[in-house]
Amino acid sequence: MSQFPSSKVTAGEQKEGPSEDEKRPSLPPSPSPGLPKPSATSATLELDRLMASLSDFRVQNHLPASGPTQTPAVSSADEGSPPPPGPSSKGSLDTMLGLLQSDLSRRGVPTQAKGLCGSCNKPIAGQVVTALGRAWHPEHFVCGGCSTTLAGSSFFEKDGAPFCPECYFERFSPRCGFCNQPIRHKMVTALGTHWHPEHFCCVSCGEPFGEEGFHEREGRPYCRRDFLQLFAPRCQGCQGPILDNYISALSALWHPDCFVCRECFAPFSGGSFFEHEGRPLCENHFHARRGSLCATCGLPVTGRCVSALGRRFHPDHFTCTFCLRPLTKGSFQERAGKPYCQPCFLKLFG
């Protein structure tokens, strides 16, 4: 606040009473028609500062003096010293403020206080922002993170403080478990974390999950096809994933349709099979692999057998190739890998 100058009387001069013109407080000069008219915004800001200073001035004048009350001592003052401020000074200040408010009202600038600012706690006379149940100077209603002015903009509230959308999402929104970026709109919650809907997909093929849902392995989501392809037990026969029923045999798992003779692919009758070198075989192919089929009839030799010519025979099937008599006595002649009895050999080749 600017101080009003007071007239000072030098020594030897007689002090005269103030005239009527001197009692009237001086008004600020009115702007000349040629000068540009100040804008409403600058006048409003000036009025806010003036009212804030006036509020501080009034608070200071009404504060009670600390300590014991003492009667002020009257000191002899020189004739030239200015008189102490009294009720007339306060009246002049109020008069000046009233004239200033009248002048601003004529210019279309509202001068009535609209409350105290929620930030600076000063009176608001010009533009006002009403938010969060309080009033604010427009320049004081700012983001609690980046201090950007929020007047006329959308904002979010957190613990009674306003935040712009960028700061709010960056500070308080959950993070996507895939890209680690804040989630602003729709969100999927699964596997103990949050996801953007477009990022919650199979980690193997990248396809979104359909109605069948997803499967989890070590905290990572998979679609059904890839999960079974990667982690389901494998059939020993076709090496494909086993989804439903299976047969456990020979220390491995099998599809029921794959557990067949590995030579002729015929299913096992009666559920019995023969094993050779870790492979399931039917009876005929088992004996064929072991060399225990009759060389004459091709059937397995399970009881007594005759071993001759590097092959095995049922005793009744080891006969002369020409006369078909059994070679039971154990003596025979061989020609071109075929057995002959002695008389037939001599008759044919003798």
Short mmCIF file of C-alpha atoms in Angstrom, two decimals:
data_model
loop_
_atom_site.label_atom_id
_atom_site.label_comp_id
_atom_site.label_asym_id
_atom_site.label_seq_id
_atom_site.Cartn_x
_atom_site.Cartn_y
_atom_site.Cartn_z
CA MET A 1 0.00 0.00 0.00
CA SER A 2 1.28 3.38 -0.90
CA GLN A 3 1.42 6.00 1.84
CA PHE A 4 -0.36 9.31 1.56
CA PRO A 5 1.99 12.29 1.89
CA SER A 6 1.26 14.66 4.77
CA SER A 7 2.04 18.34 4.84
CA LYS A 8 4.98 19.34 6.94
CA VAL A 9 5.22 22.81 8.58
CA THR A 10 8.67 24.25 9.09
CA ALA A 11 9.69 25.99 12.25
CA GLY A 12 8.42 29.56 12.55
CA GLU A 13 5.45 29.01 10.27
CA GLN A 14 1.94 29.03 11.64
CA LYS A 15 -0.02 25.80 11.16
CA GLU A 16 -3.30 26.36 9.44
CA GLY A 17 -6.31 24.08 9.53
CA PRO A 18 -6.93 21.95 6.47
CA SER A 19 -9.37 23.27 3.98
CA GLU A 20 -12.30 21.32 2.63
CA ASP A 21 -10.36 20.38 -0.50
CA GLU A 22 -7.49 19.10 1.58
CA LYS A 23 -9.79 16.96 3.75
CA ARG A 24 -11.08 15.13 0.66
CA PRO A 25 -8.78 12.26 -0.29
CA SER A 26 -7.13 12.62 -3.62
CA LEU A 27 -8.55 10.39 -6.33
CA PRO A 28 -6.39 8.65 -8.86
CA PRO A 29 -6.36 10.52 -12.13
CA SER A 30 -8.88 9.19 -14.55
CA PRO A 31 -7.45 7.83 -17.74
CA SER A 32 -7.44 10.19 -20.63
CA PRO A 33 -9.57 9.29 -23.62
CA GLY A 34 -6.49 8.86 -25.77
CA LEU A 35 -4.87 6.15 -23.54
CA PRO A 36 -5.80 2.45 -24.04
CA LYS A 37 -8.30 1.05 -21.57
CA PRO A 38 -6.80 -1.63 -19.26
CA SER A 39 -8.09 -5.13 -19.78
CA ALA A 40 -10.44 -6.78 -17.32
CA THR A 41 -7.92 -9.53 -16.57
CA SER A 42 -5.11 -7.17 -15.57
CA ALA A 43 -7.53 -5.11 -13.48
CA THR A 44 -8.78 -8.26 -11.78
CA LEU A 45 -5.27 -9.39 -10.91
CA GLU A 46 -4.46 -5.95 -9.56
CA LEU A 47 -7.63 -6.02 -7.46
CA ASP A 48 -6.75 -9.48 -6.09
CA ARG A 49 -3.34 -8.21 -5.01
CA LEU A 50 -4.85 -5.10 -3.50
CA MET A 51 -7.46 -7.03 -1.53
CA ALA A 52 -4.83 -9.53 -0.33
CA SER A 53 -2.63 -6.68 0.90
CA LEU A 54 -5.64 -5.02 2.52
CA SER A 55 -6.54 -8.29 4.27
CA ASP A 56 -3.01 -8.60 5.68
CA PHE A 57 -3.11 -4.94 6.70
CA ARG A 58 -6.40 -5.38 8.58
CA VAL A 59 -5.23 -8.55 10.32
CA GLN A 60 -2.08 -6.80 11.49
CA ASN A 61 -4.06 -3.79 12.81
CA HIS A 62 -6.46 -6.02 14.76
CA LEU A 63 -3.81 -8.25 16.37
CA PRO A 64 -3.68 -7.72 20.18
CA ALA A 65 -0.37 -6.51 21.56
CA SER A 66 1.63 -9.15 23.40
CA GLY A 67 2.71 -8.53 26.98
CA PRO A 68 1.18 -6.31 29.66
CA THR A 69 -0.89 -3.38 28.57
CA GLN A 70 0.95 -0.12 28.97
CA THR A 71 -0.27 3.45 28.61
CA PRO A 72 1.56 5.03 25.67
CA ALA A 73 3.77 7.88 26.76
CA VAL A 74 3.14 11.23 25.13
CA SER A 75 6.32 12.66 23.79
CA SER A 76 6.79 16.21 22.68
CA ALA A 77 6.91 16.15 18.94
CA ASP A 78 8.33 18.80 16.71
CA GLU A 79 5.95 20.87 14.77
CA GLY A 80 7.30 19.47 11.54
CA SER A 81 6.78 15.72 12.35
CA PRO A 82 3.76 14.02 10.69
CA PRO A 83 0.81 13.18 12.92
CA PRO A 84 0.44 9.48 13.91
CA PRO A 85 -2.07 7.44 11.92
CA GLY A 86 -5.50 7.55 13.43
CA PRO A 87 -9.06 6.90 12.55
CA SER A 88 -8.87 9.42 9.72
CA SER A 89 -6.15 7.31 7.98
CA LYS A 90 -8.30 4.18 8.17
CA GLY A 91 -11.28 6.14 6.86
CA SER A 92 -9.24 7.49 3.97
CA LEU A 93 -8.07 3.96 3.09
CA ASP A 94 -11.61 2.59 3.14
CA THR A 95 -12.80 5.54 1.09
CA MET A 96 -10.06 4.96 -1.47
CA LEU A 97 -10.91 1.25 -1.68
CA GLY A 98 -14.59 2.05 -2.12
CA LEU A 99 -13.85 4.47 -4.93
CA LEU A 100 -11.58 1.91 -6.60
CA GLN A 101 -14.28 -0.75 -6.38
CA SER A 102 -16.85 1.66 -7.84
CA ASP A 103 -14.51 2.50 -10.71
CA LEU A 104 -13.86 -1.20 -11.47
CA SER A 105 -17.57 -1.97 -11.30
CA ARG A 106 -18.24 0.73 -13.90
CA ARG A 107 -15.64 -0.98 -16.10
CA GLY A 108 -17.47 -4.31 -15.79
CA VAL A 109 -15.00 -5.96 -13.39
CA PRO A 110 -16.65 -7.68 -10.39
CA THR A 111 -15.12 -6.57 -7.10
CA GLN A 112 -16.94 -8.64 -4.50
CA ALA A 113 -14.78 -11.35 -2.89
CA LYS A 114 -15.86 -14.85 -3.94
CA GLY A 115 -14.20 -16.69 -1.10
CA LEU A 116 -10.67 -17.58 -0.06
CA CYS A 117 -8.33 -19.41 -2.44
CA GLY A 118 -7.75 -23.06 -1.48
CA SER A 119 -4.04 -22.67 -2.21
CA CYS A 120 -2.92 -19.23 -1.03
CA ASN A 121 -5.86 -18.57 1.35
CA LYS A 122 -6.27 -15.05 -0.12
CA PRO A 123 -9.58 -13.42 -1.15
CA ILE A 124 -10.75 -14.02 -4.73
CA ALA A 125 -12.34 -11.06 -6.48
CA GLY A 126 -11.91 -11.88 -10.17
CA GLN A 127 -12.16 -15.17 -11.98
CA VAL A 128 -12.69 -18.18 -9.75
CA VAL A 129 -12.36 -21.94 -10.18
CA THR A 130 -14.69 -24.06 -8.04
CA ALA A 131 -13.52 -27.62 -7.57
CA LEU A 132 -13.08 -30.22 -4.82
CA GLY A 133 -15.50 -28.26 -2.62
CA ARG A 134 -13.32 -25.14 -2.60
CA ALA A 135 -12.63 -21.98 -4.59
CA TRP A 136 -9.30 -21.25 -6.25
CA HIS A 137 -7.51 -18.53 -8.14
CA PRO A 138 -7.25 -19.88 -11.71
CA GLU A 139 -3.45 -19.66 -11.59
CA HIS A 140 -3.38 -21.55 -8.27
CA PHE A 141 -5.52 -24.52 -9.31
CA VAL A 142 -2.65 -26.64 -10.64
CA CYS A 143 -1.70 -30.31 -10.96
CA GLY A 144 -0.18 -31.78 -7.82
CA GLY A 145 2.45 -33.54 -9.94
CA CYS A 146 3.65 -31.28 -12.74
CA SER A 147 2.10 -27.96 -11.56
CA THR A 148 0.29 -27.46 -14.87
CA THR A 149 -2.72 -25.15 -14.64
CA LEU A 150 -5.94 -27.17 -14.58
CA ALA A 151 -8.44 -24.31 -14.97
CA GLY A 152 -10.92 -25.35 -17.65
CA SER A 153 -9.31 -28.80 -18.02
CA SER A 154 -10.28 -32.26 -16.87
CA PHE A 155 -8.52 -33.61 -13.82
CA PHE A 156 -8.48 -36.50 -11.36
CA GLU A 157 -8.58 -36.29 -7.57
CA LYS A 158 -6.34 -38.27 -5.24
CA ASP A 159 -6.29 -37.66 -1.47
CA GLY A 160 -7.90 -34.24 -1.94
CA ALA A 161 -5.33 -33.03 -4.49
CA PRO A 162 -6.01 -32.48 -8.21
CA PHE A 163 -3.87 -34.19 -10.87
CA CYS A 164 -3.78 -33.90 -14.64
CA PRO A 165 -4.56 -37.18 -16.48
CA GLU A 166 -0.91 -37.85 -17.36
CA CYS A 167 0.37 -37.49 -13.80
CA TYR A 168 -2.58 -39.38 -12.33
CA PHE A 169 -2.17 -42.41 -14.61
CA GLU A 170 1.61 -42.37 -14.27
CA ARG A 171 1.49 -42.28 -10.47
CA PHE A 172 -1.60 -44.20 -9.46
CA SER A 173 -2.81 -46.46 -12.30
CA PRO A 174 -1.93 -50.19 -12.21
CA ARG A 175 0.78 -51.34 -14.60
CA CYS A 176 0.32 -53.87 -17.39
CA GLY A 177 2.07 -57.17 -16.70
CA PHE A 178 3.26 -57.30 -20.33
CA CYS A 179 4.38 -53.77 -21.29
CA ASN A 180 4.68 -52.25 -17.79
CA GLN A 181 2.79 -49.15 -18.96
CA PRO A 182 -0.07 -47.57 -16.96
CA ILE A 183 -3.54 -48.91 -17.77
CA ARG A 184 -5.88 -46.04 -18.65
CA HIS A 185 -9.11 -47.71 -19.71
CA LYS A 186 -10.21 -51.37 -19.75
CA MET A 187 -8.24 -53.87 -17.72
CA VAL A 188 -7.93 -57.64 -17.36
CA THR A 189 -6.97 -59.08 -13.97
CA ALA A 190 -5.44 -62.55 -14.10
CA LEU A 191 -2.50 -64.51 -12.66
CA GLY A 192 -2.18 -62.03 -9.80
CA THR A 193 -1.52 -58.99 -12.00
CA HIS A 194 -3.23 -56.54 -14.38
CA TRP A 195 -3.13 -56.44 -18.18
CA HIS A 196 -4.20 -54.34 -21.13
CA PRO A 197 -6.88 -56.45 -22.86
CA GLU A 198 -4.82 -56.55 -26.07
CA HIS A 199 -1.73 -57.68 -24.13
CA PHE A 200 -3.37 -60.59 -22.32
CA CYS A 201 -2.76 -63.23 -24.97
CA CYS A 202 -0.93 -66.50 -25.51
CA VAL A 203 2.80 -66.01 -24.96
CA SER A 204 3.54 -68.63 -27.61
CA CYS A 205 1.36 -67.69 -30.61
CA GLY A 206 0.26 -64.19 -29.56
CA GLU A 207 -3.41 -64.90 -30.22
CA PRO A 208 -6.07 -63.56 -27.81
CA PHE A 209 -7.90 -66.11 -25.71
CA GLY A 210 -11.33 -67.24 -26.83
CA GLU A 211 -14.18 -68.76 -24.86
CA GLU A 212 -12.06 -71.78 -23.90
CA GLY A 213 -9.93 -69.57 -21.64
CA PHE A 214 -6.24 -70.06 -21.03
CA HIS A 215 -3.79 -72.40 -19.33
CA GLU A 216 -1.03 -71.28 -16.98
CA ARG A 217 2.54 -72.51 -16.80
CA GLU A 218 5.14 -70.84 -14.53
CA GLY A 219 3.00 -67.69 -14.30
CA ARG A 220 2.62 -67.30 -18.08
CA PRO A 221 -0.67 -67.72 -20.01
CA TYR A 222 -1.03 -70.11 -22.95
CA CYS A 223 -3.89 -71.00 -25.25
CA ARG A 224 -5.10 -74.61 -25.05
CA ARG A 225 -3.51 -75.67 -28.32
CA ASP A 226 -0.03 -74.36 -27.51
CA PHE A 227 -0.18 -75.48 -23.90
CA LEU A 228 -0.92 -79.07 -24.90
CA GLN A 229 1.61 -78.92 -27.70
CA LEU A 230 4.34 -77.69 -25.38
CA PHE A 231 3.60 -79.33 -22.02
CA ALA A 232 1.13 -82.23 -22.42
CA PRO A 233 2.54 -85.79 -22.10
CA ARG A 234 3.51 -87.36 -25.41
CA CYS A 235 2.28 -90.57 -26.95
CA GLN A 236 5.12 -93.05 -27.47
CA GLY A 237 3.56 -94.14 -30.74
CA CYS A 238 2.71 -90.91 -32.62
CA GLN A 239 4.56 -88.36 -30.41
CA GLY A 240 1.38 -86.27 -30.26
CA PRO A 241 0.01 -84.75 -27.04
CA ILE A 242 -2.27 -86.95 -24.98
CA LEU A 243 -5.49 -85.09 -24.21
CA ASP A 244 -7.90 -87.69 -22.86
CA ASN A 245 -7.62 -91.47 -22.37
CA TYR A 246 -4.27 -93.18 -22.53
CA ILE A 247 -2.54 -96.52 -21.95
CA SER A 248 0.50 -96.79 -19.74
CA ALA A 249 2.81 -99.61 -20.88
CA LEU A 250 6.53 -100.24 -21.38
CA SER A 251 7.33 -97.20 -19.15
CA ALA A 252 5.54 -94.85 -21.57
CA LEU A 253 2.11 -93.43 -22.37
CA TRP A 254 0.15 -94.28 -25.49
CA HIS A 255 -3.03 -93.22 -27.22
CA PRO A 256 -5.34 -96.25 -27.20
CA ASP A 257 -5.32 -96.26 -31.02
CA CYS A 258 -1.52 -96.07 -31.07
CA PHE A 259 -0.85 -99.03 -28.79
CA VAL A 260 -0.73 -101.71 -31.56
CA CYS A 261 1.85 -104.07 -33.00
CA ARG A 262 4.63 -101.89 -34.32
CA GLU A 263 5.13 -104.23 -37.31
CA CYS A 264 1.65 -104.98 -38.65
CA PHE A 265 -0.23 -102.23 -36.69
CA ALA A 266 -2.91 -104.72 -35.70
CA PRO A 267 -4.52 -104.17 -32.29
CA PHE A 268 -3.69 -106.70 -29.63
CA SER A 269 -6.37 -109.32 -29.12
CA GLY A 270 -7.26 -109.95 -25.51
CA GLY A 271 -5.05 -107.12 -24.36
CA SER A 272 -1.86 -109.23 -24.39
CA PHE A 273 1.24 -108.26 -26.31
CA PHE A 274 4.89 -109.21 -26.63
CA GLU A 275 7.79 -106.86 -26.13
CA HIS A 276 10.96 -106.81 -28.15
CA GLU A 277 13.59 -104.10 -27.74
CA GLY A 278 11.08 -101.80 -26.05
CA ARG A 279 8.45 -102.15 -28.80
CA PRO A 280 5.08 -103.89 -28.47
CA LEU A 281 4.60 -106.71 -30.98
CA CYS A 282 1.99 -109.30 -31.74
CA GLU A 283 2.92 -112.96 -31.20
CA ASN A 284 3.84 -113.68 -34.81
CA HIS A 285 6.10 -110.69 -35.24
CA PHE A 286 7.64 -111.24 -31.83
CA HIS A 287 8.68 -114.77 -32.83
CA ALA A 288 9.72 -113.54 -36.23
CA ARG A 289 12.04 -111.02 -34.64
CA ARG A 290 13.43 -113.71 -32.36
CA GLY A 291 13.65 -116.32 -35.14
CA SER A 292 11.24 -118.71 -33.43
CA LEU A 293 8.73 -119.17 -36.28
CA CYS A 294 8.36 -122.52 -37.96
CA ALA A 295 10.09 -122.34 -41.33
CA THR A 296 7.43 -124.55 -42.87
CA CYS A 297 4.08 -123.25 -41.59
CA GLY A 298 5.16 -119.79 -40.45
CA LEU A 299 3.56 -120.18 -37.03
CA PRO A 300 5.33 -119.64 -33.73
CA VAL A 301 7.14 -122.59 -32.24
CA THR A 302 6.19 -122.61 -28.59
CA GLY A 303 6.92 -126.21 -27.52
CA ARG A 304 9.28 -128.82 -28.94
CA CYS A 305 11.14 -127.70 -32.00
CA VAL A 306 13.73 -128.86 -34.49
CA SER A 307 16.62 -126.56 -35.24
CA ALA A 308 18.19 -127.21 -38.60
CA LEU A 309 19.53 -125.30 -41.55
CA GLY A 310 19.67 -122.20 -39.34
CA ARG A 311 15.94 -122.31 -38.82
CA ARG A 312 13.36 -123.74 -36.50
CA PHE A 313 10.62 -126.23 -37.29
CA HIS A 314 7.75 -127.89 -35.58
CA PRO A 315 8.77 -131.54 -35.24
CA ASP A 316 5.97 -132.63 -37.59
CA HIS A 317 6.88 -129.98 -40.16
CA PHE A 318 10.54 -130.94 -40.60
CA THR A 319 10.03 -133.30 -43.60
CA CYS A 320 11.72 -134.35 -46.81
CA THR A 321 11.16 -131.81 -49.50
CA PHE A 322 10.44 -134.53 -52.12
CA CYS A 323 8.53 -137.31 -50.37
CA LEU A 324 7.26 -135.21 -47.40
CA ARG A 325 8.11 -137.92 -44.92
CA PRO A 326 9.10 -136.66 -41.46
CA LEU A 327 12.79 -136.57 -40.84
CA THR A 328 12.34 -137.86 -37.32
CA LYS A 329 15.52 -139.89 -37.12
CA GLY A 330 17.58 -136.76 -37.55
CA SER A 331 19.52 -137.85 -40.65
CA PHE A 332 18.91 -135.87 -43.82
CA GLN A 333 20.70 -134.39 -46.79
CA GLU A 334 20.61 -130.71 -47.75
CA ARG A 335 20.46 -129.29 -51.23
CA ALA A 336 19.91 -125.60 -51.97
CA GLY A 337 18.82 -124.98 -48.36
CA LYS A 338 16.18 -127.72 -48.48
CA PRO A 339 16.16 -130.98 -46.49
CA TYR A 340 15.89 -134.41 -48.22
CA CYS A 341 15.78 -137.93 -46.91
CA GLN A 342 18.65 -140.21 -47.92
CA PRO A 343 16.79 -142.29 -50.54
CA CYS A 344 15.26 -139.26 -52.23
CA PHE A 345 18.56 -137.43 -52.27
CA LEU A 346 20.32 -140.38 -53.94
CA LYS A 347 17.46 -140.82 -56.41
CA LEU A 348 17.44 -137.12 -57.34
CA PHE A 349 21.04 -136.08 -57.08
CA GLY A 350 22.97 -139.37 -56.72
#
